[in-house]
Coordinates of C-alpha atoms in Angstrom, one line a residue:
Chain A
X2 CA -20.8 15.6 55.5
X3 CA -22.2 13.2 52.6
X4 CA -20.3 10.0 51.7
X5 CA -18.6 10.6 49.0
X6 CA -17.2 7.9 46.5
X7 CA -14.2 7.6 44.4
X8 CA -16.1 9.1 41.6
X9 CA -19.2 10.4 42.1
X10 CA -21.1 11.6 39.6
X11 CA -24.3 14.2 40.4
X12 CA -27.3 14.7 38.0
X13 CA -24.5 15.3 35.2
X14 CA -25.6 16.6 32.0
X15 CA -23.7 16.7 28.8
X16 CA -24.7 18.2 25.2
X17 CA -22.6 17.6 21.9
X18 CA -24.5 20.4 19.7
X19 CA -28.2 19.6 20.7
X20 CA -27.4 16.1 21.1
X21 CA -28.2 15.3 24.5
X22 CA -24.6 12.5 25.1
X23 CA -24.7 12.6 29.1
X24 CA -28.7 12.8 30.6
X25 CA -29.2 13.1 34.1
X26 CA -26.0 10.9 35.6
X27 CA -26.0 10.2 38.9
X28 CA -23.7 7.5 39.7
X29 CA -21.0 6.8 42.6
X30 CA -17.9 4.4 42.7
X31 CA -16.2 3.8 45.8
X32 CA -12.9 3.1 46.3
X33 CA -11.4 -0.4 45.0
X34 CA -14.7 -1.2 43.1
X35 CA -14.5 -2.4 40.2
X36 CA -17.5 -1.2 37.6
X37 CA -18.6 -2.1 34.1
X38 CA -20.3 0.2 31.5
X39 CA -22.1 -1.3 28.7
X40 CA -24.0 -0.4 26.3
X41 CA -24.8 -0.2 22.7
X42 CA -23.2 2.0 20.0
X43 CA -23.4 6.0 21.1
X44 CA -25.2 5.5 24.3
X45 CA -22.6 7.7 25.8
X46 CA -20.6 4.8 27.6
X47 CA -17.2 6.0 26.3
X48 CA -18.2 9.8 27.1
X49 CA -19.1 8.9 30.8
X50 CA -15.4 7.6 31.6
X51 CA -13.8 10.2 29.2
X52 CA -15.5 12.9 31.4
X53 CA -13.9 11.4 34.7
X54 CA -10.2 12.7 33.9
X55 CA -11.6 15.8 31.8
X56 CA -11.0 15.0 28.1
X57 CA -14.8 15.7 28.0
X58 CA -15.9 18.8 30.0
X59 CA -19.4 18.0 31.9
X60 CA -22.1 20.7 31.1
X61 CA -23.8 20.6 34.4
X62 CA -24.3 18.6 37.4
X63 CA -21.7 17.6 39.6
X64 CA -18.6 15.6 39.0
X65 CA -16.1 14.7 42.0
X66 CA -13.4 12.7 41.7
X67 CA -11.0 11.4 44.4
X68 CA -12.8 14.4 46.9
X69 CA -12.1 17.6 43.9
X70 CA -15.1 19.0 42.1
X71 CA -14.1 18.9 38.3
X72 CA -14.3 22.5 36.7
X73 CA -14.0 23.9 40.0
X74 CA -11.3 27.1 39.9
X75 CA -9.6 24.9 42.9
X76 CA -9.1 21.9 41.1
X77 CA -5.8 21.4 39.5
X78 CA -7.0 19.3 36.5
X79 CA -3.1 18.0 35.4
X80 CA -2.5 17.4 39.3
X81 CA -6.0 15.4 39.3
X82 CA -4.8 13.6 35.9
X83 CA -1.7 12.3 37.1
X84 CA -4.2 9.6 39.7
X85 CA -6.0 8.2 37.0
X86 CA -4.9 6.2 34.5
X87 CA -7.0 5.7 31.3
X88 CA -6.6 3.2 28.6
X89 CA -8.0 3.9 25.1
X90 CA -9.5 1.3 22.6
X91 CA -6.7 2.2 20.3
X92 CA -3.9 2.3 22.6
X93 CA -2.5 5.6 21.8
X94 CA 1.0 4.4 22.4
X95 CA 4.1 6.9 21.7
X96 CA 5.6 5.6 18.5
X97 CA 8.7 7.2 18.6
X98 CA 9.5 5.5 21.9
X99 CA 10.3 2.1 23.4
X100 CA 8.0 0.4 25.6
X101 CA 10.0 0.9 28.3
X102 CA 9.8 4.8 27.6
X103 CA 6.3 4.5 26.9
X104 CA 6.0 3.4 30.5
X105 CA 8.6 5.8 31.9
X106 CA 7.6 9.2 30.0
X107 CA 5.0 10.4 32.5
X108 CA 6.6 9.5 35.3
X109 CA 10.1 10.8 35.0
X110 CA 9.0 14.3 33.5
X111 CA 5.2 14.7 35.2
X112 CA 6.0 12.7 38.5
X113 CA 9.4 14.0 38.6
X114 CA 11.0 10.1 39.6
X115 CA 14.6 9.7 39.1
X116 CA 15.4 8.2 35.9
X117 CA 17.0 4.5 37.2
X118 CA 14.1 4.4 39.6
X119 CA 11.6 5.1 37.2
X120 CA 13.2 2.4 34.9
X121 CA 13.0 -0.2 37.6
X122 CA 9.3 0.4 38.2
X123 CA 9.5 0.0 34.2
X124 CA 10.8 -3.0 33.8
X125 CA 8.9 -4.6 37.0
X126 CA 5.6 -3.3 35.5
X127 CA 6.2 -5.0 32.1
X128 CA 7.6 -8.0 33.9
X129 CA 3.8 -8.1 35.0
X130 CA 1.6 -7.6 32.2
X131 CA 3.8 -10.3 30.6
X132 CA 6.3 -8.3 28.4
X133 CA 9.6 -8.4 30.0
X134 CA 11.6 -9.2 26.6
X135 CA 9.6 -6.6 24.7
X136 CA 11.3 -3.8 27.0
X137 CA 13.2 -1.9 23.9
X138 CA 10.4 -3.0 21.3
X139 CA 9.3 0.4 19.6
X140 CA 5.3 -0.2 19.4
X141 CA 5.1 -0.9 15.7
X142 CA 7.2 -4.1 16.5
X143 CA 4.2 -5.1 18.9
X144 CA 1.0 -6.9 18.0
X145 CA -2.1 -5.3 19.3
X146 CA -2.4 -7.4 22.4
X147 CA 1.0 -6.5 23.3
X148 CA 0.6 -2.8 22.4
X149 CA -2.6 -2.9 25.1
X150 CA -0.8 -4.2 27.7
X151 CA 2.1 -1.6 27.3
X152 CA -0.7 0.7 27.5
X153 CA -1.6 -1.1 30.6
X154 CA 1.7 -0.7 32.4
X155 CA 2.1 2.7 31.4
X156 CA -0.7 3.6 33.5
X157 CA 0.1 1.7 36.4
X158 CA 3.9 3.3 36.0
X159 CA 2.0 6.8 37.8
X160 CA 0.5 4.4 40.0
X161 CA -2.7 5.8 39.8
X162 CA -5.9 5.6 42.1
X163 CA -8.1 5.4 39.4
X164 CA -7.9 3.7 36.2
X165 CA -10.5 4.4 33.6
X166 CA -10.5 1.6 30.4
X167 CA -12.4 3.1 27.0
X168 CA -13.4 -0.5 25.3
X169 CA -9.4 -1.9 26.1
X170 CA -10.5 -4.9 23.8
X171 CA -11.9 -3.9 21.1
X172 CA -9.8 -3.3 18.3
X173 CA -7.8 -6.5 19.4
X174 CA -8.1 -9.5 16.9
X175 CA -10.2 -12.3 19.3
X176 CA -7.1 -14.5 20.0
X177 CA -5.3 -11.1 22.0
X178 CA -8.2 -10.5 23.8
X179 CA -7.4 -12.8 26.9
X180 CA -4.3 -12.0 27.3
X181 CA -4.8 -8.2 27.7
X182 CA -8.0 -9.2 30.2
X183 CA -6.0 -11.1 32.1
X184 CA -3.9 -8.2 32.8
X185 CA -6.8 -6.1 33.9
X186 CA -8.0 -8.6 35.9
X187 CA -4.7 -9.0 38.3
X188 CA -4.9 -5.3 38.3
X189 CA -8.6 -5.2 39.7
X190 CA -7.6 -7.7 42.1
X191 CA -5.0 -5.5 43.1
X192 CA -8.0 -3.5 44.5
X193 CA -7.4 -0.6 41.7
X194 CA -10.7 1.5 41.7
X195 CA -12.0 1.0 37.9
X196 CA -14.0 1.6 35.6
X197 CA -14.4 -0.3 32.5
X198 CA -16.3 0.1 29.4
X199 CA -16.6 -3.3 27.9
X200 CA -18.9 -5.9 26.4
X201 CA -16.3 -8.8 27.8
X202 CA -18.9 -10.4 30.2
X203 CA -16.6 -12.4 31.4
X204 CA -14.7 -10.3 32.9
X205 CA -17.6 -8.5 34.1
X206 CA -18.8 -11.9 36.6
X207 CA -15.5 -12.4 37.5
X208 CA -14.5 -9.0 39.3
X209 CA -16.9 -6.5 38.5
X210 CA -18.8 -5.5 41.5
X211 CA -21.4 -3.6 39.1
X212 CA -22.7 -3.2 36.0
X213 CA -24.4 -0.4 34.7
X214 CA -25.9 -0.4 31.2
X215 CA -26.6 3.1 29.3
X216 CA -28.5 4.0 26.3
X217 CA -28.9 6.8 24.2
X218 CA -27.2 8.9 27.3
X219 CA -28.9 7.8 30.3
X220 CA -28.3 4.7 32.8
X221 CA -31.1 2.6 32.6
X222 CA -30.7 -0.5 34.8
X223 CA -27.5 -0.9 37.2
X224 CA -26.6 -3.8 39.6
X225 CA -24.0 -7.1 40.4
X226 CA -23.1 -8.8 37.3
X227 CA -25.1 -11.8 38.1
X228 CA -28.3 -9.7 38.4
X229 CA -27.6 -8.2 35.3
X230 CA -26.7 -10.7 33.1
X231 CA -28.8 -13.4 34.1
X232 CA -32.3 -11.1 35.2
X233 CA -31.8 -8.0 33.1
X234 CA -34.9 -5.6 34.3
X235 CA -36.1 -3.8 31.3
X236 CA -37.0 -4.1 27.3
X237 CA -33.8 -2.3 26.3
X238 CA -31.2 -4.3 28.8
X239 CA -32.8 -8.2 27.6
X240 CA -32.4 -6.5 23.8
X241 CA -29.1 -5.5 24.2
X242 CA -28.0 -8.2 26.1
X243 CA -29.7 -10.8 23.4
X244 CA -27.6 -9.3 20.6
X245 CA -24.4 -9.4 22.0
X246 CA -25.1 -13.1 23.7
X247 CA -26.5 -14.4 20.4
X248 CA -23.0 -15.7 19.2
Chain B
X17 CA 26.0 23.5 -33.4
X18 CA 28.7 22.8 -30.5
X19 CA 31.2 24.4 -32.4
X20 CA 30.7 27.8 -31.2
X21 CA 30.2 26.3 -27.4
X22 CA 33.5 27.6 -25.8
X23 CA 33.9 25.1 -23.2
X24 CA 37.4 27.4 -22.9
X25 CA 35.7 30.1 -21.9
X26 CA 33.6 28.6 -19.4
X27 CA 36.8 27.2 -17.5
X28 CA 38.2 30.7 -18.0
X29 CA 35.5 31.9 -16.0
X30 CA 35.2 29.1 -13.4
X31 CA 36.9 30.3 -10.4
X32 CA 34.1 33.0 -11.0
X33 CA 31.2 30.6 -10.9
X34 CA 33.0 28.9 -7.9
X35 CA 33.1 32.1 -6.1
X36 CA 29.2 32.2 -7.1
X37 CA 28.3 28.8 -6.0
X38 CA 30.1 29.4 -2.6
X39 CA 28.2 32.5 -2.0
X40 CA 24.5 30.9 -3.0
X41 CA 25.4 27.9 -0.5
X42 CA 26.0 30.1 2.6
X43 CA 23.7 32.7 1.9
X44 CA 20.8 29.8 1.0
X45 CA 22.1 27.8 4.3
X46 CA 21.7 31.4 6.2
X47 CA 18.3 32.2 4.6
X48 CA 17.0 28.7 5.5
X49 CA 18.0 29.3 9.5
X50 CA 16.8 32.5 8.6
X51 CA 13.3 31.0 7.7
X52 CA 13.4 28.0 10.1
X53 CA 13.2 31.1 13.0
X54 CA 10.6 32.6 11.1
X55 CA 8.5 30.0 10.5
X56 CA 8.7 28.2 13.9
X57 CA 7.5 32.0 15.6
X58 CA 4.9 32.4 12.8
X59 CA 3.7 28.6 13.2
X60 CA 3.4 29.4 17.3
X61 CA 1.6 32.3 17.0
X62 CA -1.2 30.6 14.2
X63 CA -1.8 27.5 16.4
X64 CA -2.9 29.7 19.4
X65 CA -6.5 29.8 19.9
X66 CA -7.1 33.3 20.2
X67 CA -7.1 35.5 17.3
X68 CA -4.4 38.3 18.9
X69 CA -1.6 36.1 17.5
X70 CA -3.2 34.2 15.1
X71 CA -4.8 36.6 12.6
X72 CA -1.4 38.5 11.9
X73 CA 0.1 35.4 11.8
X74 CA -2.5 34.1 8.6
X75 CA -2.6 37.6 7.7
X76 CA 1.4 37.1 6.8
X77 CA 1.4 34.0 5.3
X78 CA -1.1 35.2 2.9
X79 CA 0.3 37.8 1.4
X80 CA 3.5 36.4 1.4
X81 CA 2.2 33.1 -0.5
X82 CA -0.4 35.4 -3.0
X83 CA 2.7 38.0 -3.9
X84 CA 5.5 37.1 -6.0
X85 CA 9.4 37.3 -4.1
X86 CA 10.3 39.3 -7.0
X87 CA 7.9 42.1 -6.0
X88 CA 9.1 41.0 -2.0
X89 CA 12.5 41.7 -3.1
X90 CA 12.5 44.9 -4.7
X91 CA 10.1 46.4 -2.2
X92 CA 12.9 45.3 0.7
X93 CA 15.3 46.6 -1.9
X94 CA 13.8 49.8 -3.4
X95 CA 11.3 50.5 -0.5
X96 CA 13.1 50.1 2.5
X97 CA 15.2 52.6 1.8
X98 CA 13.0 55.2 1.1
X99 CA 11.6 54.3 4.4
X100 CA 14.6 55.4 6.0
X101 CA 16.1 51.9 6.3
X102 CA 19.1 51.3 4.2
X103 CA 20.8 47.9 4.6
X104 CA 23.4 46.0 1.9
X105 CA 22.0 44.0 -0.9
X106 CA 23.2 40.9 0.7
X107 CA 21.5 41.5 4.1
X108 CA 18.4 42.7 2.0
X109 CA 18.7 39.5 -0.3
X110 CA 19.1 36.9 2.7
X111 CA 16.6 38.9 4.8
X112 CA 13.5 38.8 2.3
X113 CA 14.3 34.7 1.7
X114 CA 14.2 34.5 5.1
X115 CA 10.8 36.5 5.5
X116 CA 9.3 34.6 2.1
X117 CA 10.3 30.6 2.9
X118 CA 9.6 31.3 6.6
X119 CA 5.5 31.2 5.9
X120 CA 6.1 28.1 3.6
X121 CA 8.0 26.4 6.7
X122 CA 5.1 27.9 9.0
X123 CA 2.6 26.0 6.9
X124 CA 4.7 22.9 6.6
X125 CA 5.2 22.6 10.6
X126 CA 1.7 23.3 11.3
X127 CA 1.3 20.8 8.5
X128 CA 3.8 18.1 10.5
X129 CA 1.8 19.1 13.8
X130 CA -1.9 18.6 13.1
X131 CA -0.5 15.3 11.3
X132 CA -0.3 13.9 14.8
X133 CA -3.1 11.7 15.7
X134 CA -5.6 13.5 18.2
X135 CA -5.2 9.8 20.9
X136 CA -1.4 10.8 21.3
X137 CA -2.5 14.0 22.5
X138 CA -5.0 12.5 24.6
X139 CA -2.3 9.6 25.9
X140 CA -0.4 12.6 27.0
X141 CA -2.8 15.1 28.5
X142 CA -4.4 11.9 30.3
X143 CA -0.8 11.0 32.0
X144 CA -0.9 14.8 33.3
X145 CA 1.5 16.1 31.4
X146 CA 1.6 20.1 30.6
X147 CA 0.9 21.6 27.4
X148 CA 4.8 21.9 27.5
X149 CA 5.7 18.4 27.9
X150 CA 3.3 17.1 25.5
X151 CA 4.5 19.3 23.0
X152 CA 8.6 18.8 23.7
X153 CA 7.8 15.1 24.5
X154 CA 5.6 13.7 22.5
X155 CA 4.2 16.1 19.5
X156 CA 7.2 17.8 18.3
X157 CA 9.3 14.8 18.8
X158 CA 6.9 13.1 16.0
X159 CA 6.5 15.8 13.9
X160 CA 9.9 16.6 13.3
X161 CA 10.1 13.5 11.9
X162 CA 7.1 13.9 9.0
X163 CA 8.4 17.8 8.7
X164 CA 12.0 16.9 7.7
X165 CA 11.2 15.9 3.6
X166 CA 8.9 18.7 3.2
X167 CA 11.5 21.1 4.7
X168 CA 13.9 19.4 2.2
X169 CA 12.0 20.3 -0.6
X170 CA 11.3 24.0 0.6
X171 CA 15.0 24.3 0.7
X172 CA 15.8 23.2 -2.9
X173 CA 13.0 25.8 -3.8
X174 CA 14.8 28.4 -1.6
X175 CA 18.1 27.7 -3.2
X176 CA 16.5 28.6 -7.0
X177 CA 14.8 31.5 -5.5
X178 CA 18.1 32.8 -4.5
X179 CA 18.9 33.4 -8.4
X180 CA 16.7 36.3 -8.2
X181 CA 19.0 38.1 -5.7
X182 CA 21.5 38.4 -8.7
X183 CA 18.1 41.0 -10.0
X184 CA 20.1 43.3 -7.3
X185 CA 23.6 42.8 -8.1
X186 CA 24.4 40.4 -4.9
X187 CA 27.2 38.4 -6.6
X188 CA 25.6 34.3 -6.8
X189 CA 25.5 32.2 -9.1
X190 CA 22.9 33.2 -11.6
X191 CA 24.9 36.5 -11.2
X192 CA 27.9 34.8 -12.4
X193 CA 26.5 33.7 -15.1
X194 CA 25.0 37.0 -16.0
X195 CA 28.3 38.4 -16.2
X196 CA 29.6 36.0 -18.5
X197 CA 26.9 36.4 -20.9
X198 CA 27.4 40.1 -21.0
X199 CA 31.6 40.4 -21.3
X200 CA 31.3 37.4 -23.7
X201 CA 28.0 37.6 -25.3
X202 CA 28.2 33.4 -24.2
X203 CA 25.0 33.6 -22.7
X204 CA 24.6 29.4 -23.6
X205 CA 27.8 28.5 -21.8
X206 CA 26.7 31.0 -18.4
X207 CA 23.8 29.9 -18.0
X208 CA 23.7 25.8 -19.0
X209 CA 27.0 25.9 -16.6
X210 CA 24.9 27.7 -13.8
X211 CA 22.1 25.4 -14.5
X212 CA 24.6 22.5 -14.0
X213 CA 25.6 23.9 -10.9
X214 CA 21.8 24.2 -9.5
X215 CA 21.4 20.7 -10.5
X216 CA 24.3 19.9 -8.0
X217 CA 23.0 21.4 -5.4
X218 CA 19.6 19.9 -6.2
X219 CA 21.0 16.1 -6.0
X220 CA 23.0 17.1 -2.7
X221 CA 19.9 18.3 -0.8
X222 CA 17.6 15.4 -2.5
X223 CA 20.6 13.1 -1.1
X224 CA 20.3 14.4 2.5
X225 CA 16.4 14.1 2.4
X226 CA 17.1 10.3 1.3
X227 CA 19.9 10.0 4.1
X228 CA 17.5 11.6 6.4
X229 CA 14.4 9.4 5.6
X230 CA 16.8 6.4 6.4
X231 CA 18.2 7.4 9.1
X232 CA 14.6 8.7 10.9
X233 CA 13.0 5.2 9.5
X234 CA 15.3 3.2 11.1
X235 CA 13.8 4.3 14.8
X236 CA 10.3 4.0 16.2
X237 CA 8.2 3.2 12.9
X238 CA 5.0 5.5 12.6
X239 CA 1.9 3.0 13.4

């Protein structure tokens, strides 16, 4: 039998129309690593993740995750979901409910946990990422910082053995954006498997075991942080890397 | 020109009207559940992806939206009947606002459901929940709340489309008023009182959509 990672992806192809998003991916995270996807604008970086729990389907290749081949009949794709977590770039929060209930939802009605216990874990998990007086803030009362780290704990409320992060940062205003990496990095320390779509390089040194960096749909150039950052290997990774550097 | 307005008259006839106004409000209220049912079913059945349930579903609303409910009426009325189906004018009356404000509703729901952003379908399906759950916990939930003013409105509409049930002698309001016109000949006073009693109505269900907008404002502000 082959060594298999956490999520391992097999010469995966992926086509929007005949746009060719996903070319050729083979890639492989094991358990508790923590990896990085850059990339410029469209090269298929946010695709890649979304593929992992399914909100993309893959066209061909293979994709297994946590040992179950996605799109295989046997694979129960909501059983599958309920291990990884994924955070968007715009939260995605449920307005009509308190953080709390944001972080309880999934697992009082999907992981069937009583409802006090459920609200303990609640309450411990947004002790952690910081907001333990926001527990009965409805998300419109939270800024965008906040909101993401809601987002955060919601996730970690299924306690999941994945957790996928679609540019977390991104639509934060600059002076949020520590607050919510902080978060992610306790949680990598925790030894969560993840992977992170994400320009923040410093969060990249400081617990990514690997970057890979995509464009226009392929990985081109993949290694530790410190190899990629400071020796990036080809044209496109040094232009890339200049641009977002510059400032 | 006041003069010959017989405000006499009209207070003659108003345990008439109220009898009137008392039927319009139940049988509007009943054709308004009535089209709630139908337009929750016909909303299912057009958001499915295959066309089984779908096209009939379009199929309906069309022709009820492109035919007028006078012609809706009087074919339940008239043509029914015929078809070996013959039910009281009330039943007929409440039955075809029913079938007529049920594909506005549909539309409106569907309206109220694609209104919610594509990422809280994506939040939900991503924490593993069913097509269920997402839909009792986190779609519905929201679009009840966008769905309520438009439903409003479609009521007030439905309560002026039941005048035309007086068109086959159901005894509402406009009917009242009909009846004063002709044993009178005061058809100012029968029908500026009905119209003053529409106009009631109007305010009370524009006062519940106001209450309502409050009162669903005051919890979990959209972002």
């Amino acid at each position: 039998m082959t060594k298999t990672g956490m999520i391992d992806f097999r010469g995966v192809n992926k086509w929007f129309g005949a746009l060719n998003v996903l070319k050729d991916i083979t890639l492989s995270v094991e358990p508790r690593e923590v990896v990085v996807v850059c990339g410029p604008s469209g090269s298929g970086k946010s695709t890649l993740i979304r593929c992992v729990n399914g909100l993309e389907a893959i066209k061909d290749g293979d994709l297994v995750v946590d040992g179950q081949r996605l799109g295989d009949p046997a694979t129960n794709m909501t059983q599958l979901r309920t291990e990884i977590g994924f955070v968007f770039q715009s939260f995605n929060l449920y307005p009509h409910k308190t953080a709390l209930e944001n972080v309880t939802l999934a697992p009082i009605h999907v992981r069937k946990t009583p409802r006090a216990e459920a609200e303990k874990a609640g309450r411990e998990l947004l002790a952690k990422v910081g907001l333990a007086d926001k527990v009965n803030a409805y998300p419109a009362q939270l800024s965008g910082g906040q909101q993401q780290r809601v987002a955060i704990a919601r996730c970690l409320g299924m306690r999941p053995k994945i957790m996928l992060f679609d540019e977390p940062t991104s639509a934060l205003d600059p002076e949020m954006i520590s607050e919510v990496l902080d978060v992610m990095v306790a949680v990598a320390e925790e030894g969560m498997t993840m992977m992170v779509v994400t320009h923040e390089m410093g969060f990249a040194r400081k617990v990514a075991q690997r970057v890979v960096f995509m464009d226009a749909g392929a990985i081109v150039e993949s290694g530790t942080p410190d190899e990629f950052f400071s020796h990036p290997r080809t044209d496109r990774s040094r232009a890339f890397l200049s641009k977002i550097l510059r400032h | 020109m006041l003069e010959n307005f017989s405000f006499r008259t009209i207070v003659e006839y108003l345990p008439l009207f109220g009898q009137g106004l008392v039927t319009t409000v139940w049988l509007s209220a009943l054709s308004f559940v009535g089209a709630l049912a139908v337009g929750i079913v016909l909303c299912a059945m057009n958001l499915q992806r295959g066309w089984l349930f779908r096209t009939p579903a379009k199929a309906y609303i069309d022709a009820v939206r492109a035919t007028p409910l006078l012609a809706q009426l009087y074919f339940l009325y008239f043509g029914l009947p015929r078809l070996g189906f013959v039910l009281p004018e009330l039943v007929v009356g409440i039955l075809a606002l029913s079938l007529n404000s049920g594909a506005y509703v549909a539309e409106i729901i569907r309206a109220g459901i694609l209104s919610i952003p594509r990422g809280q379908v994506e939040a939900s399906v991503a924490s593993g929940m069913t097509y269920v759950q997402r839909m009792r916990l986190v779609v519905l939930p929201q679009a009840f709340k966008v769905t309520i003013p438009p439903l409003l409105g479609q009521a007030i509409v439905l309560v002026k489309d039941s005048a035309l049930l007086s068109l086959i002698s159901v005894a509402e309001l406009t009917r009242a008023g009909q009846l004063l016109a002709s044993d009178r000949f005061m058809p100012a006073e029968g029908f500026l009182t009905i119209a003053a009693f529409y106009l009631l109505l109007y305010y009370c269900l524009k006062g519940l959509a106001t209450l309502s907008g409050r009162w669903l404002g005051t919890a979990g502000a959209r972002t």
